[in-house]
């Protein structure tokens, strides 16, 4: 029944939204270095593993506060802006991917995000996710990289206006200061509803996520 409902919503999204996708690439060098430097201390102090998902969700939350149109929704003839950021995150369950919602992410730190995702993951695998856990959401983050995906075009989770797709990090040639270096690169995709979000806003939003992830110190200062 849940699988059928998910399929119906995704097809409705394709039929309803004027969906476009913009892409970018992220040099993961600095964020990998930061994670490796602090992951053991983070686990000891916070009691939860430090992953990349919290960093991307945190970067997206900052962007959604800065660009509220990406966090908005079409309601009839109106555009409704939300003063909160509820991020749907795709997690695996025995029946497929489900998207429980992290509430008020704009007020959460990395440990809060990682803890909430881990708790939802456990509930998904045990089949104990409730409908309320998946209700709402103003934006979605999906990580196909855990399955090895290099690139994809994620489908918007209606009535949301946009979805961020993460992918596998792979060593690739990358130009750094005029020289070709081998760097860990992730391709990212942002699918958005062109009825409400213009290309400029979408490209800027994704570019700012790239800047924050490539230089995670920016997130500390809210830049």
JSON list of C-alpha atoms in Angstrom, two decimals:
[
{"chain": "A", "resi": 1, "resn": "UNK", "atom": "CA", "xyz": [0.00, 0.00, 0.00]},
{"chain": "A", "resi": 2, "resn": "UNK", "atom": "CA", "xyz": [2.83, 2.43, 0.89]},
{"chain": "A", "resi": 3, "resn": "UNK", "atom": "CA", "xyz": [4.70, 1.54, -2.32]},
{"chain": "A", "resi": 4, "resn": "UNK", "atom": "CA", "xyz": [1.58, 2.23, -4.35]},
{"chain": "A", "resi": 5, "resn": "UNK", "atom": "CA", "xyz": [1.03, 5.58, -2.65]},
{"chain": "A", "resi": 6, "resn": "UNK", "atom": "CA", "xyz": [4.66, 6.62, -3.26]},
{"chain": "A", "resi": 7, "resn": "UNK", "atom": "CA", "xyz": [4.35, 5.66, -6.94]},
{"chain": "A", "resi": 8, "resn": "UNK", "atom": "CA", "xyz": [1.15, 7.68, -7.31]},
{"chain": "A", "resi": 9, "resn": "UNK", "atom": "CA", "xyz": [2.72, 10.78, -5.75]},
{"chain": "A", "resi": 10, "resn": "UNK", "atom": "CA", "xyz": [5.83, 10.60, -7.92]},
{"chain": "A", "resi": 11, "resn": "UNK", "atom": "CA", "xyz": [3.78, 10.22, -11.09]},
{"chain": "A", "resi": 12, "resn": "UNK", "atom": "CA", "xyz": [1.51, 13.07, -10.02]},
{"chain": "A", "resi": 13, "resn": "UNK", "atom": "CA", "xyz": [4.63, 15.19, -9.54]},
{"chain": "A", "resi": 14, "resn": "UNK", "atom": "CA", "xyz": [5.82, 14.49, -13.08]},
{"chain": "A", "resi": 15, "resn": "UNK", "atom": "CA", "xyz": [2.38, 15.32, -14.45]},
{"chain": "A", "resi": 16, "resn": "UNK", "atom": "CA", "xyz": [1.96, 18.52, -12.41]},
{"chain": "A", "resi": 17, "resn": "UNK", "atom": "CA", "xyz": [5.32, 20.25, -12.03]},
{"chain": "A", "resi": 18, "resn": "UNK", "atom": "CA", "xyz": [7.25, 22.06, -14.75]},
{"chain": "A", "resi": 19, "resn": "UNK", "atom": "CA", "xyz": [10.32, 20.13, -13.61]},
{"chain": "A", "resi": 20, "resn": "UNK", "atom": "CA", "xyz": [13.84, 21.12, -14.57]},
{"chain": "A", "resi": 21, "resn": "UNK", "atom": "CA", "xyz": [17.17, 19.91, -13.17]},
{"chain": "A", "resi": 22, "resn": "UNK", "atom": "CA", "xyz": [20.41, 21.82, -12.74]},
{"chain": "A", "resi": 23, "resn": "UNK", "atom": "CA", "xyz": [23.74, 20.13, -11.95]},
{"chain": "A", "resi": 24, "resn": "UNK", "atom": "CA", "xyz": [27.04, 20.98, -10.33]},
{"chain": "A", "resi": 25, "resn": "UNK", "atom": "CA", "xyz": [30.12, 19.22, -9.01]},
{"chain": "A", "resi": 26, "resn": "UNK", "atom": "CA", "xyz": [31.59, 19.41, -5.54]},
{"chain": "A", "resi": 27, "resn": "UNK", "atom": "CA", "xyz": [35.23, 18.91, -4.57]},
{"chain": "A", "resi": 28, "resn": "UNK", "atom": "CA", "xyz": [34.86, 16.87, -1.38]},
{"chain": "A", "resi": 29, "resn": "UNK", "atom": "CA", "xyz": [38.51, 17.24, -0.30]},
{"chain": "A", "resi": 30, "resn": "UNK", "atom": "CA", "xyz": [38.00, 19.69, 2.56]},
{"chain": "A", "resi": 31, "resn": "UNK", "atom": "CA", "xyz": [34.88, 18.11, 3.98]},
{"chain": "A", "resi": 32, "resn": "UNK", "atom": "CA", "xyz": [36.46, 14.63, 3.88]},
{"chain": "A", "resi": 33, "resn": "UNK", "atom": "CA", "xyz": [39.52, 16.01, 5.65]},
{"chain": "A", "resi": 34, "resn": "UNK", "atom": "CA", "xyz": [37.36, 17.69, 8.31]},
{"chain": "A", "resi": 35, "resn": "UNK", "atom": "CA", "xyz": [35.29, 14.55, 8.86]},
{"chain": "A", "resi": 36, "resn": "UNK", "atom": "CA", "xyz": [38.38, 12.34, 9.19]},
{"chain": "A", "resi": 37, "resn": "UNK", "atom": "CA", "xyz": [39.91, 14.82, 11.62]},
{"chain": "A", "resi": 38, "resn": "UNK", "atom": "CA", "xyz": [36.91, 15.04, 13.96]},
{"chain": "A", "resi": 39, "resn": "UNK", "atom": "CA", "xyz": [34.86, 11.85, 13.45]},
{"chain": "A", "resi": 40, "resn": "UNK", "atom": "CA", "xyz": [36.33, 9.93, 16.40]},
{"chain": "A", "resi": 41, "resn": "UNK", "atom": "CA", "xyz": [35.97, 12.86, 18.81]},
{"chain": "A", "resi": 42, "resn": "UNK", "atom": "CA", "xyz": [32.47, 13.53, 17.45]},
{"chain": "A", "resi": 43, "resn": "UNK", "atom": "CA", "xyz": [31.43, 9.91, 18.04]},
{"chain": "A", "resi": 44, "resn": "UNK", "atom": "CA", "xyz": [32.89, 9.91, 21.55]},
{"chain": "A", "resi": 45, "resn": "UNK", "atom": "CA", "xyz": [31.24, 13.18, 22.57]},
{"chain": "A", "resi": 46, "resn": "UNK", "atom": "CA", "xyz": [27.94, 13.00, 20.68]},
{"chain": "A", "resi": 47, "resn": "UNK", "atom": "CA", "xyz": [27.41, 9.24, 20.63]},
{"chain": "A", "resi": 48, "resn": "UNK", "atom": "CA", "xyz": [26.61, 9.27, 16.91]},
{"chain": "A", "resi": 49, "resn": "UNK", "atom": "CA", "xyz": [28.72, 8.83, 13.77]},
{"chain": "A", "resi": 50, "resn": "UNK", "atom": "CA", "xyz": [29.50, 11.90, 11.70]},
{"chain": "A", "resi": 51, "resn": "UNK", "atom": "CA", "xyz": [28.46, 11.43, 8.10]},
{"chain": "A", "resi": 52, "resn": "UNK", "atom": "CA", "xyz": [28.19, 13.65, 5.05]},
{"chain": "A", "resi": 53, "resn": "UNK", "atom": "CA", "xyz": [24.39, 13.68, 5.05]},
{"chain": "A", "resi": 54, "resn": "UNK", "atom": "CA", "xyz": [24.19, 16.10, 7.99]},
{"chain": "A", "resi": 55, "resn": "UNK", "atom": "CA", "xyz": [26.56, 18.49, 6.27]},
{"chain": "A", "resi": 56, "resn": "UNK", "atom": "CA", "xyz": [24.52, 18.56, 3.08]},
{"chain": "A", "resi": 57, "resn": "UNK", "atom": "CA", "xyz": [21.24, 18.87, 4.99]},
{"chain": "A", "resi": 58, "resn": "UNK", "atom": "CA", "xyz": [22.72, 21.68, 7.08]},
{"chain": "A", "resi": 59, "resn": "UNK", "atom": "CA", "xyz": [24.02, 23.47, 3.98]},
{"chain": "A", "resi": 60, "resn": "UNK", "atom": "CA", "xyz": [20.63, 23.10, 2.31]},
{"chain": "A", "resi": 61, "resn": "UNK", "atom": "CA", "xyz": [18.83, 24.44, 5.39]},
{"chain": "A", "resi": 62, "resn": "UNK", "atom": "CA", "xyz": [20.96, 27.58, 5.37]},
{"chain": "A", "resi": 63, "resn": "UNK", "atom": "CA", "xyz": [20.22, 28.03, 1.69]},
{"chain": "A", "resi": 64, "resn": "UNK", "atom": "CA", "xyz": [16.47, 27.56, 2.20]},
{"chain": "A", "resi": 65, "resn": "UNK", "atom": "CA", "xyz": [16.45, 30.29, 4.85]},
{"chain": "A", "resi": 66, "resn": "UNK", "atom": "CA", "xyz": [18.36, 32.61, 2.51]},
{"chain": "A", "resi": 67, "resn": "UNK", "atom": "CA", "xyz": [16.19, 31.79, -0.52]},
{"chain": "A", "resi": 68, "resn": "UNK", "atom": "CA", "xyz": [12.68, 31.16, 0.83]},
{"chain": "A", "resi": 69, "resn": "UNK", "atom": "CA", "xyz": [11.23, 30.68, -2.66]},
{"chain": "A", "resi": 70, "resn": "UNK", "atom": "CA", "xyz": [12.97, 27.27, -2.82]},
{"chain": "A", "resi": 71, "resn": "UNK", "atom": "CA", "xyz": [11.24, 26.41, 0.45]},
{"chain": "A", "resi": 72, "resn": "UNK", "atom": "CA", "xyz": [7.83, 27.62, -0.73]},
{"chain": "A", "resi": 73, "resn": "UNK", "atom": "CA", "xyz": [4.83, 25.77, -2.18]},
{"chain": "A", "resi": 74, "resn": "UNK", "atom": "CA", "xyz": [2.06, 26.47, -4.66]},
{"chain": "A", "resi": 75, "resn": "UNK", "atom": "CA", "xyz": [-1.39, 26.38, -3.07]},
{"chain": "A", "resi": 76, "resn": "UNK", "atom": "CA", "xyz": [-4.03, 26.99, -5.73]},
{"chain": "A", "resi": 77, "resn": "UNK", "atom": "CA", "xyz": [-3.34, 30.46, -7.10]},
{"chain": "A", "resi": 78, "resn": "UNK", "atom": "CA", "xyz": [-1.09, 31.41, -4.17]},
{"chain": "A", "resi": 79, "resn": "UNK", "atom": "CA", "xyz": [2.57, 30.96, -3.31]},
{"chain": "A", "resi": 80, "resn": "UNK", "atom": "CA", "xyz": [2.93, 30.03, 0.36]},
{"chain": "A", "resi": 81, "resn": "UNK", "atom": "CA", "xyz": [6.22, 30.84, 2.08]},
{"chain": "A", "resi": 82, "resn": "UNK", "atom": "CA", "xyz": [7.21, 28.86, 5.18]},
{"chain": "A", "resi": 83, "resn": "UNK", "atom": "CA", "xyz": [9.19, 30.30, 8.10]},
{"chain": "A", "resi": 84, "resn": "UNK", "atom": "CA", "xyz": [10.51, 26.85, 9.00]},
{"chain": "A", "resi": 85, "resn": "UNK", "atom": "CA", "xyz": [12.63, 24.25, 7.21]},
{"chain": "A", "resi": 86, "resn": "UNK", "atom": "CA", "xyz": [11.38, 20.65, 7.34]},
{"chain": "A", "resi": 87, "resn": "UNK", "atom": "CA", "xyz": [13.65, 18.40, 5.27]},
{"chain": "A", "resi": 88, "resn": "UNK", "atom": "CA", "xyz": [12.48, 15.05, 3.95]},
{"chain": "A", "resi": 89, "resn": "UNK", "atom": "CA", "xyz": [15.39, 12.58, 3.81]},
{"chain": "A", "resi": 90, "resn": "UNK", "atom": "CA", "xyz": [15.31, 9.40, 1.77]},
{"chain": "A", "resi": 91, "resn": "UNK", "atom": "CA", "xyz": [16.13, 6.27, 3.82]},
{"chain": "A", "resi": 92, "resn": "UNK", "atom": "CA", "xyz": [15.98, 2.58, 2.93]},
{"chain": "A", "resi": 93, "resn": "UNK", "atom": "CA", "xyz": [13.24, 0.28, 4.16]},
{"chain": "A", "resi": 94, "resn": "UNK", "atom": "CA", "xyz": [12.43, -3.36, 3.34]},
{"chain": "A", "resi": 95, "resn": "UNK", "atom": "CA", "xyz": [9.78, -2.11, 0.90]},
{"chain": "A", "resi": 96, "resn": "UNK", "atom": "CA", "xyz": [11.95, 0.56, -0.75]},
{"chain": "A", "resi": 97, "resn": "UNK", "atom": "CA", "xyz": [12.89, 4.17, -0.11]},
{"chain": "A", "resi": 98, "resn": "UNK", "atom": "CA", "xyz": [10.78, 6.23, 2.28]},
{"chain": "A", "resi": 99, "resn": "UNK", "atom": "CA", "xyz": [11.11, 9.92, 3.12]},
{"chain": "A", "resi": 100, "resn": "UNK", "atom": "CA", "xyz": [10.64, 10.76, 6.81]},
{"chain": "A", "resi": 101, "resn": "UNK", "atom": "CA", "xyz": [10.84, 14.43, 7.75]},
{"chain": "A", "resi": 102, "resn": "UNK", "atom": "CA", "xyz": [13.38, 16.23, 9.91]},
{"chain": "A", "resi": 103, "resn": "UNK", "atom": "CA", "xyz": [11.50, 19.08, 11.62]},
{"chain": "A", "resi": 104, "resn": "UNK", "atom": "CA", "xyz": [12.86, 22.61, 12.08]},
{"chain": "A", "resi": 105, "resn": "UNK", "atom": "CA", "xyz": [16.24, 21.79, 10.59]},
{"chain": "A", "resi": 106, "resn": "UNK", "atom": "CA", "xyz": [17.18, 25.49, 10.65]},
{"chain": "A", "resi": 107, "resn": "UNK", "atom": "CA", "xyz": [17.62, 25.05, 14.43]},
{"chain": "A", "resi": 108, "resn": "UNK", "atom": "CA", "xyz": [19.53, 21.74, 14.32]},
{"chain": "A", "resi": 109, "resn": "UNK", "atom": "CA", "xyz": [23.25, 21.03, 14.53]},
{"chain": "A", "resi": 110, "resn": "UNK", "atom": "CA", "xyz": [25.10, 18.20, 12.80]},
{"chain": "A", "resi": 111, "resn": "UNK", "atom": "CA", "xyz": [24.66, 15.85, 15.77]},
{"chain": "A", "resi": 112, "resn": "UNK", "atom": "CA", "xyz": [20.92, 16.52, 15.90]},
{"chain": "A", "resi": 113, "resn": "UNK", "atom": "CA", "xyz": [20.57, 15.81, 12.18]},
{"chain": "A", "resi": 114, "resn": "UNK", "atom": "CA", "xyz": [22.68, 12.64, 12.28]},
{"chain": "A", "resi": 115, "resn": "UNK", "atom": "CA", "xyz": [20.78, 11.37, 15.33]},
{"chain": "A", "resi": 116, "resn": "UNK", "atom": "CA", "xyz": [17.38, 11.99, 13.74]},
{"chain": "A", "resi": 117, "resn": "UNK", "atom": "CA", "xyz": [18.40, 10.32, 10.46]},
{"chain": "A", "resi": 118, "resn": "UNK", "atom": "CA", "xyz": [19.77, 7.29, 12.33]},
{"chain": "A", "resi": 119, "resn": "UNK", "atom": "CA", "xyz": [16.58, 6.98, 14.38]},
{"chain": "A", "resi": 120, "resn": "UNK", "atom": "CA", "xyz": [14.44, 7.15, 11.25]},
{"chain": "A", "resi": 121, "resn": "UNK", "atom": "CA", "xyz": [16.67, 4.57, 9.57]},
{"chain": "A", "resi": 122, "resn": "UNK", "atom": "CA", "xyz": [16.12, 2.14, 12.43]},
{"chain": "A", "resi": 123, "resn": "UNK", "atom": "CA", "xyz": [12.36, 2.71, 12.34]},
{"chain": "A", "resi": 124, "resn": "UNK", "atom": "CA", "xyz": [12.32, 2.22, 8.56]},
{"chain": "A", "resi": 125, "resn": "UNK", "atom": "CA", "xyz": [14.17, -1.09, 8.74]},
{"chain": "A", "resi": 126, "resn": "UNK", "atom": "CA", "xyz": [11.90, -2.35, 11.51]},
{"chain": "A", "resi": 127, "resn": "UNK", "atom": "CA", "xyz": [8.78, -1.26, 9.65]},
{"chain": "A", "resi": 128, "resn": "UNK", "atom": "CA", "xyz": [7.68, 1.05, 12.46]},
{"chain": "A", "resi": 129, "resn": "UNK", "atom": "CA", "xyz": [7.66, 4.36, 10.58]},
{"chain": "A", "resi": 130, "resn": "UNK", "atom": "CA", "xyz": [4.34, 6.12, 11.04]},
{"chain": "A", "resi": 131, "resn": "UNK", "atom": "CA", "xyz": [2.52, 8.17, 8.42]},
{"chain": "A", "resi": 132, "resn": "UNK", "atom": "CA", "xyz": [3.06, 11.19, 10.68]},
{"chain": "A", "resi": 133, "resn": "UNK", "atom": "CA", "xyz": [6.83, 10.69, 10.35]},
{"chain": "A", "resi": 134, "resn": "UNK", "atom": "CA", "xyz": [6.56, 11.26, 6.61]},
{"chain": "A", "resi": 135, "resn": "UNK", "atom": "CA", "xyz": [3.92, 14.00, 6.57]},
{"chain": "A", "resi": 136, "resn": "UNK", "atom": "CA", "xyz": [4.85, 17.51, 5.54]},
{"chain": "A", "resi": 137, "resn": "UNK", "atom": "CA", "xyz": [8.35, 18.43, 4.48]},
{"chain": "A", "resi": 138, "resn": "UNK", "atom": "CA", "xyz": [9.37, 21.59, 2.64]},
{"chain": "A", "resi": 139, "resn": "UNK", "atom": "CA", "xyz": [12.40, 20.20, 0.77]},
{"chain": "A", "resi": 140, "resn": "UNK", "atom": "CA", "xyz": [13.94, 16.78, 0.11]},
{"chain": "A", "resi": 141, "resn": "UNK", "atom": "CA", "xyz": [17.51, 15.47, 0.15]},
{"chain": "A", "resi": 142, "resn": "UNK", "atom": "CA", "xyz": [18.14, 12.10, -1.50]},
{"chain": "A", "resi": 143, "resn": "UNK", "atom": "CA", "xyz": [21.50, 10.31, -1.55]},
{"chain": "A", "resi": 144, "resn": "UNK", "atom": "CA", "xyz": [21.73, 7.84, -4.41]},
{"chain": "A", "resi": 145, "resn": "UNK", "atom": "CA", "xyz": [25.46, 7.73, -3.83]},
{"chain": "A", "resi": 146, "resn": "UNK", "atom": "CA", "xyz": [25.05, 5.07, -1.13]},
{"chain": "A", "resi": 147, "resn": "UNK", "atom": "CA", "xyz": [24.02, 2.72, -3.96]},
{"chain": "A", "resi": 148, "resn": "UNK", "atom": "CA", "xyz": [26.83, 3.87, -6.26]},
{"chain": "A", "resi": 149, "resn": "UNK", "atom": "CA", "xyz": [24.87, 6.28, -8.45]},
{"chain": "A", "resi": 150, "resn": "UNK", "atom": "CA", "xyz": [27.11, 8.69, -10.37]},
{"chain": "A", "resi": 151, "resn": "UNK", "atom": "CA", "xyz": [24.32, 10.94, -11.67]},
{"chain": "A", "resi": 152, "resn": "UNK", "atom": "CA", "xyz": [20.53, 11.05, -11.62]},
{"chain": "A", "resi": 153, "resn": "UNK", "atom": "CA", "xyz": [17.56, 13.36, -12.11]},
{"chain": "A", "resi": 154, "resn": "UNK", "atom": "CA", "xyz": [15.56, 13.23, -8.85]},
{"chain": "A", "resi": 155, "resn": "UNK", "atom": "CA", "xyz": [11.79, 13.66, -8.96]},
{"chain": "A", "resi": 156, "resn": "UNK", "atom": "CA", "xyz": [10.25, 16.45, -6.88]},
{"chain": "A", "resi": 157, "resn": "UNK", "atom": "CA", "xyz": [8.30, 15.27, -3.86]},
{"chain": "A", "resi": 158, "resn": "UNK", "atom": "CA", "xyz": [5.06, 17.22, -4.36]},
{"chain": "A", "resi": 159, "resn": "UNK", "atom": "CA", "xyz": [3.86, 19.63, -3.09]},
{"chain": "A", "resi": 160, "resn": "UNK", "atom": "CA", "xyz": [7.47, 20.61, -2.45]},
{"chain": "A", "resi": 161, "resn": "UNK", "atom": "CA", "xyz": [9.19, 22.80, -5.03]},
{"chain": "A", "resi": 162, "resn": "UNK", "atom": "CA", "xyz": [12.66, 21.24, -5.14]},
{"chain": "A", "resi": 163, "resn": "UNK", "atom": "CA", "xyz": [14.79, 18.20, -4.30]},
{"chain": "A", "resi": 164, "resn": "UNK", "atom": "CA", "xyz": [18.57, 17.84, -3.91]},
{"chain": "A", "resi": 165, "resn": "UNK", "atom": "CA", "xyz": [20.19, 14.67, -5.24]},
{"chain": "A", "resi": 166, "resn": "UNK", "atom": "CA", "xyz": [23.56, 13.57, -3.85]},
{"chain": "A", "resi": 167, "resn": "UNK", "atom": "CA", "xyz": [25.67, 10.97, -5.65]},
{"chain": "A", "resi": 168, "resn": "UNK", "atom": "CA", "xyz": [28.75, 8.81, -5.25]},
{"chain": "A", "resi": 169, "resn": "UNK", "atom": "CA", "xyz": [32.09, 10.48, -4.56]},
{"chain": "A", "resi": 170, "resn": "UNK", "atom": "CA", "xyz": [34.72, 9.32, -7.05]},
{"chain": "A", "resi": 171, "resn": "UNK", "atom": "CA", "xyz": [38.31, 10.29, -7.76]},
{"chain": "A", "resi": 172, "resn": "UNK", "atom": "CA", "xyz": [38.35, 12.42, -10.91]},
{"chain": "A", "resi": 173, "resn": "UNK", "atom": "CA", "xyz": [40.66, 14.88, -12.68]},
{"chain": "A", "resi": 174, "resn": "UNK", "atom": "CA", "xyz": [39.85, 18.38, -11.43]},
{"chain": "A", "resi": 175, "resn": "UNK", "atom": "CA", "xyz": [41.41, 21.76, -12.23]},
{"chain": "A", "resi": 176, "resn": "UNK", "atom": "CA", "xyz": [42.81, 23.48, -9.11]},
{"chain": "A", "resi": 177, "resn": "UNK", "atom": "CA", "xyz": [44.57, 26.83, -9.54]},
{"chain": "A", "resi": 178, "resn": "UNK", "atom": "CA", "xyz": [45.28, 26.09, -13.20]},
{"chain": "A", "resi": 179, "resn": "UNK", "atom": "CA", "xyz": [46.64, 22.59, -12.55]},
{"chain": "A", "resi": 180, "resn": "UNK", "atom": "CA", "xyz": [44.95, 19.22, -13.06]},
{"chain": "A", "resi": 181, "resn": "UNK", "atom": "CA", "xyz": [44.67, 17.36, -9.76]},
{"chain": "A", "resi": 182, "resn": "UNK", "atom": "CA", "xyz": [42.99, 14.09, -8.84]},
{"chain": "A", "resi": 183, "resn": "UNK", "atom": "CA", "xyz": [40.26, 14.99, -6.36]},
{"chain": "A", "resi": 184, "resn": "UNK", "atom": "CA", "xyz": [37.23, 13.29, -4.75]},
{"chain": "A", "resi": 185, "resn": "UNK", "atom": "CA", "xyz": [34.32, 14.73, -6.72]},
{"chain": "A", "resi": 186, "resn": "UNK", "atom": "CA", "xyz": [30.58, 14.41, -6.16]},
{"chain": "A", "resi": 187, "resn": "UNK", "atom": "CA", "xyz": [28.02, 15.39, -8.78]},
{"chain": "A", "resi": 188, "resn": "UNK", "atom": "CA", "xyz": [24.90, 16.98, -7.31]},
{"chain": "A", "resi": 189, "resn": "UNK", "atom": "CA", "xyz": [21.54, 17.67, -8.90]},
{"chain": "A", "resi": 190, "resn": "UNK", "atom": "CA", "xyz": [18.71, 20.03, -8.00]},
{"chain": "A", "resi": 191, "resn": "UNK", "atom": "CA", "xyz": [15.34, 19.32, -9.57]},
{"chain": "A", "resi": 192, "resn": "UNK", "atom": "CA", "xyz": [12.93, 22.21, -9.19]},
{"chain": "A", "resi": 193, "resn": "UNK", "atom": "CA", "xyz": [9.44, 23.30, -10.17]},
{"chain": "A", "resi": 194, "resn": "UNK", "atom": "CA", "xyz": [9.90, 26.04, -12.77]},
{"chain": "A", "resi": 195, "resn": "UNK", "atom": "CA", "xyz": [6.36, 27.29, -12.08]},
{"chain": "A", "resi": 196, "resn": "UNK", "atom": "CA", "xyz": [7.61, 28.79, -8.83]},
{"chain": "A", "resi": 197, "resn": "UNK", "atom": "CA", "xyz": [11.43, 28.79, -8.98]},
{"chain": "A", "resi": 198, "resn": "UNK", "atom": "CA", "xyz": [13.36, 30.57, -11.73]},
{"chain": "A", "resi": 199, "resn": "UNK", "atom": "CA", "xyz": [16.60, 29.20, -13.12]},
{"chain": "A", "resi": 200, "resn": "UNK", "atom": "CA", "xyz": [18.64, 31.95, -11.45]},
{"chain": "A", "resi": 201, "resn": "UNK", "atom": "CA", "xyz": [17.33, 31.03, -8.00]},
{"chain": "A", "resi": 202, "resn": "UNK", "atom": "CA", "xyz": [17.86, 27.31, -8.57]},
{"chain": "A", "resi": 203, "resn": "UNK", "atom": "CA", "xyz": [21.41, 27.67, -9.89]},
{"chain": "A", "resi": 204, "resn": "UNK", "atom": "CA", "xyz": [22.33, 30.09, -7.09]},
{"chain": "A", "resi": 205, "resn": "UNK", "atom": "CA", "xyz": [20.88, 27.78, -4.45]},
{"chain": "A", "resi": 206, "resn": "UNK", "atom": "CA", "xyz": [22.88, 24.79, -5.71]},
{"chain": "A", "resi": 207, "resn": "UNK", "atom": "CA", "xyz": [26.03, 26.86, -6.15]},
{"chain": "A", "resi": 208, "resn": "UNK", "atom": "CA", "xyz": [25.81, 28.02, -2.53]},
{"chain": "A", "resi": 209, "resn": "UNK", "atom": "CA", "xyz": [25.49, 24.43, -1.33]},
{"chain": "A", "resi": 210, "resn": "UNK", "atom": "CA", "xyz": [28.64, 23.68, -3.33]},
{"chain": "A", "resi": 211, "resn": "UNK", "atom": "CA", "xyz": [30.47, 26.62, -1.70]},
{"chain": "A", "resi": 212, "resn": "UNK", "atom": "CA", "xyz": [29.46, 25.54, 1.82]},
{"chain": "A", "resi": 213, "resn": "UNK", "atom": "CA", "xyz": [30.42, 21.91, 1.36]},
{"chain": "A", "resi": 214, "resn": "UNK", "atom": "CA", "xyz": [33.73, 22.74, -0.33]},
{"chain": "A", "resi": 215, "resn": "UNK", "atom": "CA", "xyz": [34.54, 25.18, 2.50]},
{"chain": "A", "resi": 216, "resn": "UNK", "atom": "CA", "xyz": [32.65, 23.88, 5.57]},
{"chain": "A", "resi": 217, "resn": "UNK", "atom": "CA", "xyz": [33.93, 26.74, 7.73]},
{"chain": "A", "resi": 218, "resn": "UNK", "atom": "CA", "xyz": [31.41, 28.92, 5.88]},
{"chain": "A", "resi": 219, "resn": "UNK", "atom": "CA", "xyz": [28.61, 27.01, 7.61]},
{"chain": "A", "resi": 220, "resn": "UNK", "atom": "CA", "xyz": [30.01, 27.90, 11.02]},
{"chain": "A", "resi": 221, "resn": "UNK", "atom": "CA", "xyz": [29.69, 31.58, 10.19]},
{"chain": "A", "resi": 222, "resn": "UNK", "atom": "CA", "xyz": [26.37, 31.26, 8.36]},
{"chain": "A", "resi": 223, "resn": "UNK", "atom": "CA", "xyz": [27.94, 32.25, 5.02]}
]
